Amino acid sequence: MNLDALAERLPGGLAQGLLLAVWLATLVVLVLLPPQITSGVRENHLAMLGHVLPEAIWQVRAVYDVSLALFVAGGALWWLRIRPVASSVVTVLALWMLGSWRAQGEMYSRHQLYVPFLTLLVLAGWTVLCRRELAEVDASEEDGALYRARVVPVWVPWSVLVLVGWGYTTSGLEKLAAGGVAWGDGVSLRVWLTALAPEHPLTHVFTASPALAAIAQSLVLWGEVFAVVGLAWRPLRPWFGLVLLGFHASLEWTLGLRFLGNEVVLLLLAVVWPVWSHLRSRTSAS
Amino acid sequence: MALHRSELGFLLALALFGLANLPLRPDRFPVSTFPMFSDRTVQMSWLMVEGPDGPLSTHAFELANDYMVNPRPRYGLHTPGPNPGGRPADKADVEARVRRHLAEQGVPWVVVVQTTTRYEPDGSVFRGETARWRIEAAP
């Protein structure tokens, strides 16, 4: 890839829309999954910060509440472009603490906050690195200038897509390492659904048709393994976006596993943005 | 327009961060290779606890099981539960765990119920109760 192509600029509305959507999606996830302090046995740390911060922090609810307040305030100020550099850094640090606190306190690790964290990290990097360019646009008195100004380097959405795609790819490689190609044969999908959602209509469909279960599970396996290529390469992006969105929608429908942050990023960057760009270029050409 | 040196540095840092995941295989927020559900599960057993006044926490009796989300102990949280790898529990192990915590939970007895889901040789999937133990405080 030509590195200079990554420096080309896109309208600011893309980053502002992504920021608002991911920030709101994260808040919904945090509200829907109330924090827990578990008294059970924890053999290992589930957060990097667990290795450096005192154990007592993970038992204090106030630490979570203060981090949540900072995340809410920081995100709102960042989106409103009020001290954007400071507020972006505060927002990302607060989410790091929130995610760490939840991971350390829960007996079952949850991964819903990884993609929002990485997305906001990249957006904060953009806010800090392009602060002078953004400050000029912010100084403009024209309404909505930031949304029209071409101030978002292509590397911003592209690196979010690559990081998200890489997460799916490593997850697919974990499955290949543990179960080989046979992981996608539909057996474990039927076992999980029978165990965790025995009365669900989709459980009955897959139990009655092992071939259909194998197709669905194989699609997930190979969709994950090649996700980094599929999301990084523009022609494949909407197709991989739709496969991964379907995967998340069915997980949410059957097992109640809510990955709202992933869904928002995939929908905006892998489906809406490429389709909108394509339609716009066709309109311009005609 | 060319990439600024600071932008290039940021992108390189992100790339290194992502690539380091592969050999290290961490599961520590905010880095993970997302190992949940990576086992090709063919059987899965789990326990539930009931006391005189209704259901009780499995965590409180060391009976919780995080096999699904952490299929291998080296990843992140590993609750040392009595159903390693989703296999059925050993009765003596369950009794020992429960007896360690009966007094602190303030209950004279509990009933531990084990449910199992497993793939059968004929291609069907079984789901049902595979054990029920009533455990009382030692006299």
Short mmCIF file of C-alpha atoms in Angstrom, two decimals:
data_model
loop_
_atom_site.label_atom_id
_atom_site.label_comp_id
_atom_site.label_asym_id
_atom_site.label_seq_id
_atom_site.Cartn_x
_atom_site.Cartn_y
_atom_site.Cartn_z
CA MET A 1 0.00 0.00 0.00
CA ASN A 2 1.18 3.51 -0.84
CA LEU A 3 1.81 5.14 2.54
CA ASP A 4 1.02 8.59 1.18
CA ALA A 5 -2.49 7.38 0.37
CA LEU A 6 -2.98 7.00 4.12
CA ALA A 7 -2.39 10.74 4.51
CA GLU A 8 -5.22 11.74 2.16
CA ARG A 9 -7.97 13.57 3.96
CA LEU A 10 -11.62 12.60 4.47
CA PRO A 11 -14.43 14.81 5.83
CA GLY A 12 -14.37 15.43 9.59
CA GLY A 13 -17.96 14.19 9.84
CA LEU A 14 -16.67 10.61 9.52
CA ALA A 15 -14.55 10.81 12.68
CA GLN A 16 -17.13 12.85 14.60
CA GLY A 17 -19.87 10.34 13.68
CA LEU A 18 -17.66 7.40 14.63
CA LEU A 19 -16.72 9.05 17.93
CA LEU A 20 -20.34 9.74 18.88
CA ALA A 21 -21.55 6.27 17.86
CA VAL A 22 -18.79 4.37 19.68
CA TRP A 23 -19.06 6.56 22.80
CA LEU A 24 -22.85 6.03 22.95
CA ALA A 25 -22.55 2.30 22.23
CA THR A 26 -20.01 1.96 25.05
CA LEU A 27 -22.32 3.75 27.46
CA VAL A 28 -25.19 1.42 26.50
CA VAL A 29 -22.95 -1.63 27.09
CA LEU A 30 -21.86 -0.26 30.47
CA VAL A 31 -25.46 0.40 31.51
CA LEU A 32 -26.77 -2.97 30.32
CA LEU A 33 -24.00 -4.92 32.08
CA PRO A 34 -24.01 -3.74 35.68
CA PRO A 35 -20.55 -3.93 37.29
CA GLN A 36 -19.87 -6.70 39.77
CA ILE A 37 -17.39 -7.17 42.56
CA THR A 38 -16.89 -10.91 42.74
CA SER A 39 -15.66 -12.50 45.91
CA GLY A 40 -14.72 -15.76 44.22
CA VAL A 41 -11.26 -17.11 43.54
CA ARG A 42 -9.25 -15.29 40.86
CA GLU A 43 -6.01 -16.98 39.94
CA ASN A 44 -4.80 -14.50 37.33
CA HIS A 45 -5.15 -10.87 36.42
CA LEU A 46 -7.49 -10.16 33.54
CA ALA A 47 -6.24 -6.63 32.92
CA MET A 48 -2.76 -5.31 32.18
CA LEU A 49 -3.27 -2.69 34.91
CA GLY A 50 -3.82 -5.54 37.38
CA HIS A 51 -0.09 -6.19 37.23
CA VAL A 52 0.84 -2.66 38.29
CA LEU A 53 -2.01 -1.31 40.46
CA PRO A 54 -2.80 -2.50 44.00
CA GLU A 55 -5.33 -5.32 44.33
CA ALA A 56 -7.53 -3.24 46.64
CA ILE A 57 -8.50 -0.91 43.76
CA TRP A 58 -10.53 -3.67 42.09
CA GLN A 59 -12.72 -4.03 45.17
CA VAL A 60 -13.66 -0.33 45.43
CA ARG A 61 -16.85 0.61 43.57
CA ALA A 62 -16.00 4.33 43.75
CA VAL A 63 -13.05 3.75 41.39
CA TYR A 64 -15.49 2.49 38.78
CA ASP A 65 -17.98 5.31 39.35
CA VAL A 66 -15.32 8.04 39.08
CA SER A 67 -13.93 6.44 35.89
CA LEU A 68 -17.44 6.30 34.44
CA ALA A 69 -18.03 9.97 35.26
CA LEU A 70 -14.73 10.90 33.58
CA PHE A 71 -15.63 8.80 30.53
CA VAL A 72 -19.04 10.48 30.21
CA ALA A 73 -17.72 14.01 30.70
CA GLY A 74 -14.57 13.48 28.63
CA GLY A 75 -16.47 11.96 25.70
CA ALA A 76 -19.06 14.75 25.68
CA LEU A 77 -16.40 17.50 25.78
CA TRP A 78 -14.34 15.73 23.10
CA TRP A 79 -17.29 15.46 20.72
CA LEU A 80 -18.24 19.10 21.40
CA ARG A 81 -14.60 20.08 20.61
CA ILE A 82 -14.04 21.66 24.04
CA ARG A 83 -10.37 21.16 24.94
CA PRO A 84 -10.32 18.18 22.55
CA VAL A 85 -6.73 17.05 23.20
CA ALA A 86 -7.16 16.84 26.98
CA SER A 87 -10.69 15.44 26.81
CA SER A 88 -9.72 12.75 24.30
CA VAL A 89 -6.86 11.56 26.51
CA VAL A 90 -9.11 11.59 29.61
CA THR A 91 -11.80 9.61 27.76
CA VAL A 92 -9.38 6.89 26.64
CA LEU A 93 -7.70 6.63 30.05
CA ALA A 94 -11.10 6.46 31.77
CA LEU A 95 -12.23 3.66 29.46
CA TRP A 96 -8.97 1.80 30.09
CA MET A 97 -9.69 1.98 33.83
CA LEU A 98 -13.37 1.02 33.37
CA GLY A 99 -12.50 -1.98 31.22
CA SER A 100 -9.75 -3.08 33.60
CA TRP A 101 -11.98 -2.74 36.66
CA ARG A 102 -14.72 -4.82 35.06
CA ALA A 103 -12.31 -7.47 33.79
CA GLN A 104 -10.63 -7.82 37.17
CA GLY A 105 -13.91 -8.09 39.06
CA GLU A 106 -15.82 -10.51 36.88
CA MET A 107 -15.47 -14.24 37.12
CA TYR A 108 -16.19 -14.53 33.40
CA SER A 109 -14.03 -12.36 31.18
CA ARG A 110 -16.00 -10.21 28.81
CA HIS A 111 -14.60 -8.70 25.66
CA GLN A 112 -17.20 -6.09 24.77
CA LEU A 113 -14.98 -3.10 25.57
CA TYR A 114 -11.91 -4.02 23.49
CA VAL A 115 -13.08 -2.63 20.14
CA PRO A 116 -14.50 0.60 21.63
CA PHE A 117 -11.19 1.11 23.45
CA LEU A 118 -9.05 0.59 20.33
CA THR A 119 -11.34 2.78 18.23
CA LEU A 120 -11.25 5.64 20.72
CA LEU A 121 -7.47 5.19 21.06
CA VAL A 122 -7.04 5.73 17.32
CA LEU A 123 -9.43 8.71 17.34
CA ALA A 124 -7.52 10.21 20.27
CA GLY A 125 -4.28 9.70 18.33
CA TRP A 126 -5.80 11.64 15.45
CA THR A 127 -7.03 14.40 17.79
CA VAL A 128 -3.57 14.79 19.32
CA LEU A 129 -1.44 14.40 16.17
CA CYS A 130 -3.60 16.63 13.96
CA ARG A 131 -4.42 19.17 16.68
CA ARG A 132 -3.10 22.23 14.78
CA GLU A 133 -5.03 21.40 11.62
CA LEU A 134 -8.16 20.73 13.69
CA ALA A 135 -7.73 23.93 15.72
CA GLU A 136 -7.83 25.99 12.49
CA VAL A 137 -11.14 24.39 11.53
CA ASP A 138 -12.49 24.76 15.08
CA ALA A 139 -11.66 28.49 14.89
CA SER A 140 -13.86 28.88 11.83
CA GLU A 141 -17.18 30.60 12.51
CA GLU A 142 -18.92 28.68 9.76
CA ASP A 143 -21.59 26.26 11.04
CA GLY A 144 -20.57 22.58 10.77
CA ALA A 145 -17.17 23.45 9.29
CA LEU A 146 -15.54 20.44 10.94
CA TYR A 147 -18.01 18.05 9.35
CA ARG A 148 -17.22 19.25 5.82
CA ALA A 149 -13.52 20.05 6.17
CA ARG A 150 -11.21 17.31 4.94
CA VAL A 151 -9.24 16.80 8.15
CA VAL A 152 -9.41 13.05 8.77
CA PRO A 153 -6.44 11.15 7.34
CA VAL A 154 -7.34 7.86 5.67
CA TRP A 155 -5.16 6.10 8.26
CA VAL A 156 -7.75 6.82 10.97
CA PRO A 157 -10.63 4.63 9.69
CA TRP A 158 -8.17 2.26 8.02
CA SER A 159 -6.19 1.52 11.18
CA VAL A 160 -9.43 1.02 13.15
CA LEU A 161 -10.54 -1.52 10.55
CA VAL A 162 -7.16 -3.29 10.59
CA LEU A 163 -7.05 -3.45 14.40
CA VAL A 164 -10.63 -4.73 14.59
CA GLY A 165 -9.98 -7.19 11.75
CA TRP A 166 -6.79 -8.37 13.44
CA GLY A 167 -8.76 -9.10 16.63
CA TYR A 168 -11.13 -11.35 14.68
CA THR A 169 -8.19 -12.96 12.86
CA THR A 170 -6.37 -13.84 16.08
CA SER A 171 -9.63 -15.21 17.46
CA GLY A 172 -9.98 -17.40 14.35
CA LEU A 173 -6.36 -18.55 14.68
CA GLU A 174 -7.03 -19.48 18.34
CA LYS A 175 -9.86 -21.70 17.14
CA LEU A 176 -7.66 -23.32 14.48
CA ALA A 177 -4.90 -23.84 17.04
CA ALA A 178 -7.28 -25.47 19.53
CA GLY A 179 -9.58 -27.50 17.30
CA GLY A 180 -8.13 -27.38 13.80
CA VAL A 181 -10.38 -27.15 10.75
CA ALA A 182 -12.78 -29.52 12.56
CA TRP A 183 -13.74 -26.61 14.83
CA GLY A 184 -16.15 -25.55 12.09
CA ASP A 185 -17.96 -28.90 11.81
CA GLY A 186 -21.03 -27.68 13.69
CA VAL A 187 -20.70 -30.08 16.64
CA SER A 188 -19.64 -27.53 19.24
CA LEU A 189 -22.18 -24.99 17.95
CA ARG A 190 -24.97 -27.48 18.62
CA VAL A 191 -23.52 -28.35 22.05
CA TRP A 192 -23.30 -24.68 23.08
CA LEU A 193 -26.77 -23.81 21.84
CA THR A 194 -28.29 -26.90 23.49
CA ALA A 195 -26.51 -26.05 26.74
CA LEU A 196 -27.12 -22.32 26.86
CA ALA A 197 -30.29 -21.73 24.82
CA PRO A 198 -32.12 -25.07 24.71
CA GLU A 199 -35.51 -23.59 23.79
CA HIS A 200 -34.33 -21.08 21.21
CA PRO A 201 -35.76 -21.50 17.66
CA LEU A 202 -32.26 -21.37 16.13
CA THR A 203 -31.17 -24.23 18.42
CA HIS A 204 -33.98 -26.37 16.98
CA VAL A 205 -32.97 -25.41 13.41
CA PHE A 206 -29.31 -26.38 13.92
CA THR A 207 -30.15 -29.52 15.92
CA ALA A 208 -32.44 -30.70 13.11
CA SER A 209 -29.87 -29.87 10.42
CA PRO A 210 -26.24 -30.66 11.35
CA ALA A 211 -25.16 -29.63 7.83
CA LEU A 212 -26.59 -26.15 8.33
CA ALA A 213 -24.78 -25.90 11.70
CA ALA A 214 -21.50 -26.90 9.99
CA ILE A 215 -21.96 -24.27 7.26
CA ALA A 216 -22.73 -21.52 9.79
CA GLN A 217 -19.80 -22.43 12.06
CA SER A 218 -17.37 -22.76 9.15
CA LEU A 219 -18.47 -19.37 7.86
CA VAL A 220 -17.66 -17.87 11.26
CA LEU A 221 -14.28 -19.64 11.43
CA TRP A 222 -13.04 -18.57 8.00
CA GLY A 223 -14.72 -15.16 8.24
CA GLU A 224 -12.69 -14.56 11.40
CA VAL A 225 -9.41 -15.99 10.08
CA PHE A 226 -9.44 -13.73 7.00
CA ALA A 227 -11.11 -10.73 8.66
CA VAL A 228 -7.98 -8.57 8.68
CA VAL A 229 -7.61 -8.94 4.91
CA GLY A 230 -11.34 -8.64 4.28
CA LEU A 231 -11.75 -5.46 6.33
CA ALA A 232 -8.52 -3.81 5.11
CA TRP A 233 -9.15 -4.45 1.41
CA ARG A 234 -11.87 -2.17 0.11
CA PRO A 235 -13.59 -4.49 -2.44
CA LEU A 236 -14.17 -7.18 0.21
CA ARG A 237 -14.93 -4.84 3.11
CA PRO A 238 -18.77 -4.68 2.95
CA TRP A 239 -19.04 -8.45 2.51
CA PHE A 240 -16.84 -9.21 5.50
CA GLY A 241 -18.65 -6.49 7.44
CA LEU A 242 -21.99 -8.15 6.73
CA VAL A 243 -20.74 -11.65 7.66
CA LEU A 244 -19.32 -10.39 10.97
CA LEU A 245 -22.46 -8.33 11.68
CA GLY A 246 -24.56 -11.45 11.05
CA PHE A 247 -22.33 -13.39 13.43
CA HIS A 248 -22.81 -10.78 16.17
CA ALA A 249 -26.55 -10.48 15.55
CA SER A 250 -27.03 -14.25 15.90
CA LEU A 251 -24.84 -14.34 19.04
CA GLU A 252 -26.96 -11.61 20.57
CA TRP A 253 -30.22 -13.26 19.52
CA THR A 254 -29.36 -16.71 20.85
CA LEU A 255 -26.96 -16.26 23.76
CA GLY A 256 -27.49 -12.60 24.63
CA LEU A 257 -23.79 -11.80 24.05
CA ARG A 258 -23.90 -8.10 23.26
CA PHE A 259 -20.95 -6.67 21.28
CA LEU A 260 -22.55 -3.33 20.48
CA GLY A 261 -19.22 -1.51 20.04
CA ASN A 262 -18.07 -4.05 17.43
CA GLU A 263 -21.42 -3.82 15.65
CA VAL A 264 -21.33 -0.02 15.48
CA VAL A 265 -17.76 0.06 14.12
CA LEU A 266 -18.44 -2.69 11.56
CA LEU A 267 -21.70 -1.08 10.44
CA LEU A 268 -20.22 2.42 10.06
CA LEU A 269 -16.75 1.65 8.66
CA ALA A 270 -17.24 -1.64 6.83
CA VAL A 271 -20.73 -1.18 5.40
CA VAL A 272 -22.09 2.39 5.50
CA TRP A 273 -18.85 4.26 4.71
CA PRO A 274 -17.79 2.18 1.64
CA VAL A 275 -21.33 2.06 0.25
CA TRP A 276 -21.78 5.81 0.79
CA SER A 277 -18.36 6.53 -0.83
CA HIS A 278 -19.24 4.33 -3.79
CA LEU A 279 -22.61 6.00 -4.35
CA ARG A 280 -21.04 9.45 -3.97
CA SER A 281 -18.32 8.72 -6.52
CA ARG A 282 -20.91 7.41 -8.98
CA THR A 283 -23.00 10.55 -8.51
CA SER A 284 -19.93 12.76 -9.04
CA ALA A 285 -18.94 10.83 -12.18
CA SER A 286 -22.37 11.14 -13.70
CA MET B 1 0.15 14.94 1.00
CA ALA B 2 2.69 12.83 2.90
CA LEU B 3 2.44 11.19 6.29
CA HIS B 4 3.99 13.21 9.08
CA ARG B 5 6.73 11.46 11.05
CA SER B 6 4.57 11.45 14.20
CA GLU B 7 1.67 9.85 12.32
CA LEU B 8 4.00 7.18 10.96
CA GLY B 9 5.31 6.53 14.48
CA PHE B 10 1.78 6.17 15.80
CA LEU B 11 0.87 3.71 13.03
CA LEU B 12 4.02 1.69 13.64
CA ALA B 13 3.22 1.53 17.36
CA LEU B 14 -0.29 0.26 16.56
CA ALA B 15 1.15 -2.34 14.17
CA LEU B 16 3.65 -3.56 16.77
CA PHE B 17 0.91 -3.67 19.39
CA GLY B 18 -1.20 -5.87 17.09
CA LEU B 19 1.62 -8.12 15.94
CA ALA B 20 2.84 -8.71 19.50
CA ASN B 21 -0.51 -10.36 20.26
CA LEU B 22 0.25 -13.34 18.08
CA PRO B 23 3.25 -14.84 19.90
CA LEU B 24 2.20 -13.61 23.35
CA ARG B 25 -1.48 -14.65 23.08
CA PRO B 26 -2.58 -12.41 25.95
CA ASP B 27 -6.02 -12.09 27.47
CA ARG B 28 -5.51 -9.01 29.59
CA PHE B 29 -7.63 -5.92 28.90
CA PRO B 30 -6.98 -4.05 26.61
CA VAL B 31 -5.09 -6.73 24.65
CA SER B 32 -6.45 -10.13 23.75
CA THR B 33 -6.51 -12.78 21.07
CA PHE B 34 -10.10 -13.56 22.10
CA PRO B 35 -9.79 -17.25 23.00
CA MET B 36 -13.37 -17.66 24.21
CA PHE B 37 -15.30 -20.49 22.55
CA SER B 38 -12.08 -21.65 20.85
CA ASP B 39 -12.40 -25.27 21.99
CA ARG B 40 -14.27 -27.71 19.81
CA THR B 41 -16.59 -28.49 22.71
CA VAL B 42 -18.12 -31.97 22.68
CA GLN B 43 -19.28 -32.00 26.30
CA MET B 44 -20.04 -29.40 28.91
CA SER B 45 -21.06 -29.92 32.51
CA TRP B 46 -21.87 -27.27 35.07
CA LEU B 47 -23.20 -27.13 38.62
CA MET B 48 -25.97 -25.27 40.39
CA VAL B 49 -26.44 -24.98 44.15
CA GLU B 50 -29.67 -24.81 46.11
CA GLY B 51 -30.01 -24.20 49.83
CA PRO B 52 -33.03 -24.31 52.14
CA ASP B 53 -34.15 -20.88 50.86
CA GLY B 54 -33.45 -21.30 47.15
CA PRO B 55 -30.52 -20.95 44.71
CA LEU B 56 -27.07 -19.96 46.03
CA SER B 57 -23.98 -18.59 44.28
CA THR B 58 -21.69 -21.24 42.80
CA HIS B 59 -18.76 -18.82 43.32
CA ALA B 60 -19.31 -18.92 47.06
CA PHE B 61 -18.73 -22.68 47.09
CA GLU B 62 -15.84 -22.75 44.55
CA LEU B 63 -18.12 -24.54 42.11
CA ALA B 64 -18.11 -21.90 39.34
CA ASN B 65 -16.81 -22.85 35.92
CA ASP B 66 -15.37 -20.49 33.30
CA TYR B 67 -14.51 -23.15 30.75
CA MET B 68 -16.50 -21.54 27.93
CA VAL B 69 -14.81 -18.16 28.00
CA ASN B 70 -11.41 -19.37 29.16
CA PRO B 71 -11.06 -22.83 27.67
CA ARG B 72 -7.44 -23.20 28.67
CA PRO B 73 -6.06 -22.36 32.10
CA ARG B 74 -3.18 -20.27 30.79
CA TYR B 75 -5.59 -17.61 29.60
CA GLY B 76 -6.57 -14.84 31.95
CA LEU B 77 -9.09 -15.80 34.54
CA HIS B 78 -9.15 -19.44 35.40
CA THR B 79 -11.56 -20.39 38.11
CA PRO B 80 -10.28 -23.68 39.45
CA GLY B 81 -13.74 -25.22 39.29
CA PRO B 82 -14.62 -28.90 39.62
CA ASN B 83 -15.57 -29.22 35.90
CA PRO B 84 -12.20 -28.78 34.15
CA GLY B 85 -12.57 -28.76 30.38
CA GLY B 86 -16.34 -29.08 30.83
CA ARG B 87 -16.00 -32.63 32.18
CA PRO B 88 -18.35 -34.00 34.88
CA ALA B 89 -17.34 -33.26 38.46
CA ASP B 90 -16.01 -35.72 40.99
CA LYS B 91 -18.39 -36.18 43.93
CA ALA B 92 -15.68 -36.20 46.60
CA ASP B 93 -14.17 -32.98 45.20
CA VAL B 94 -17.58 -31.25 45.21
CA GLU B 95 -18.30 -32.39 48.78
CA ALA B 96 -14.93 -31.11 50.01
CA ARG B 97 -15.45 -27.70 48.36
CA VAL B 98 -18.97 -27.32 49.71
CA ARG B 99 -18.04 -28.33 53.24
CA ARG B 100 -15.31 -25.67 53.30
CA HIS B 101 -17.95 -22.96 52.82
CA LEU B 102 -21.18 -24.23 54.42
CA ALA B 103 -20.55 -22.50 57.74
CA GLU B 104 -19.63 -19.10 56.27
CA GLN B 105 -22.73 -19.23 54.05
CA GLY B 106 -24.90 -19.96 57.07
CA VAL B 107 -26.78 -22.90 55.62
CA PRO B 108 -27.04 -26.41 57.16
CA TRP B 109 -27.17 -28.21 53.81
CA VAL B 110 -27.19 -27.68 50.06
CA VAL B 111 -28.19 -29.67 47.03
CA VAL B 112 -25.72 -29.54 44.14
CA VAL B 113 -27.18 -30.33 40.73
CA GLN B 114 -25.02 -31.11 37.72
CA THR B 115 -26.31 -30.57 34.19
CA THR B 116 -24.47 -32.03 31.22
CA THR B 117 -24.68 -31.39 27.50
CA ARG B 118 -22.73 -33.77 25.30
CA TYR B 119 -22.40 -34.85 21.71
CA GLU B 120 -23.42 -38.51 21.37
CA PRO B 121 -21.82 -41.07 19.01
CA ASP B 122 -25.08 -41.28 17.02
CA GLY B 123 -24.82 -37.58 16.15
CA SER B 124 -27.46 -36.32 18.57
CA VAL B 125 -26.88 -33.89 21.45
CA PHE B 126 -27.87 -34.94 24.98
CA ARG B 127 -28.83 -32.43 27.66
CA GLY B 128 -29.92 -33.44 31.12
CA GLU B 129 -29.26 -33.75 34.83
CA THR B 130 -26.34 -36.11 35.46
CA ALA B 131 -25.89 -35.80 39.23
CA ARG B 132 -27.70 -34.54 42.34
CA TRP B 133 -25.88 -34.51 45.66
CA ARG B 134 -27.26 -33.42 49.03
CA ILE B 135 -24.38 -32.26 51.18
CA GLU B 136 -24.70 -31.50 54.88
CA ALA B 137 -22.31 -29.94 57.32
CA ALA B 138 -20.06 -32.49 58.94
CA PRO B 139 -21.33 -33.38 62.46
#
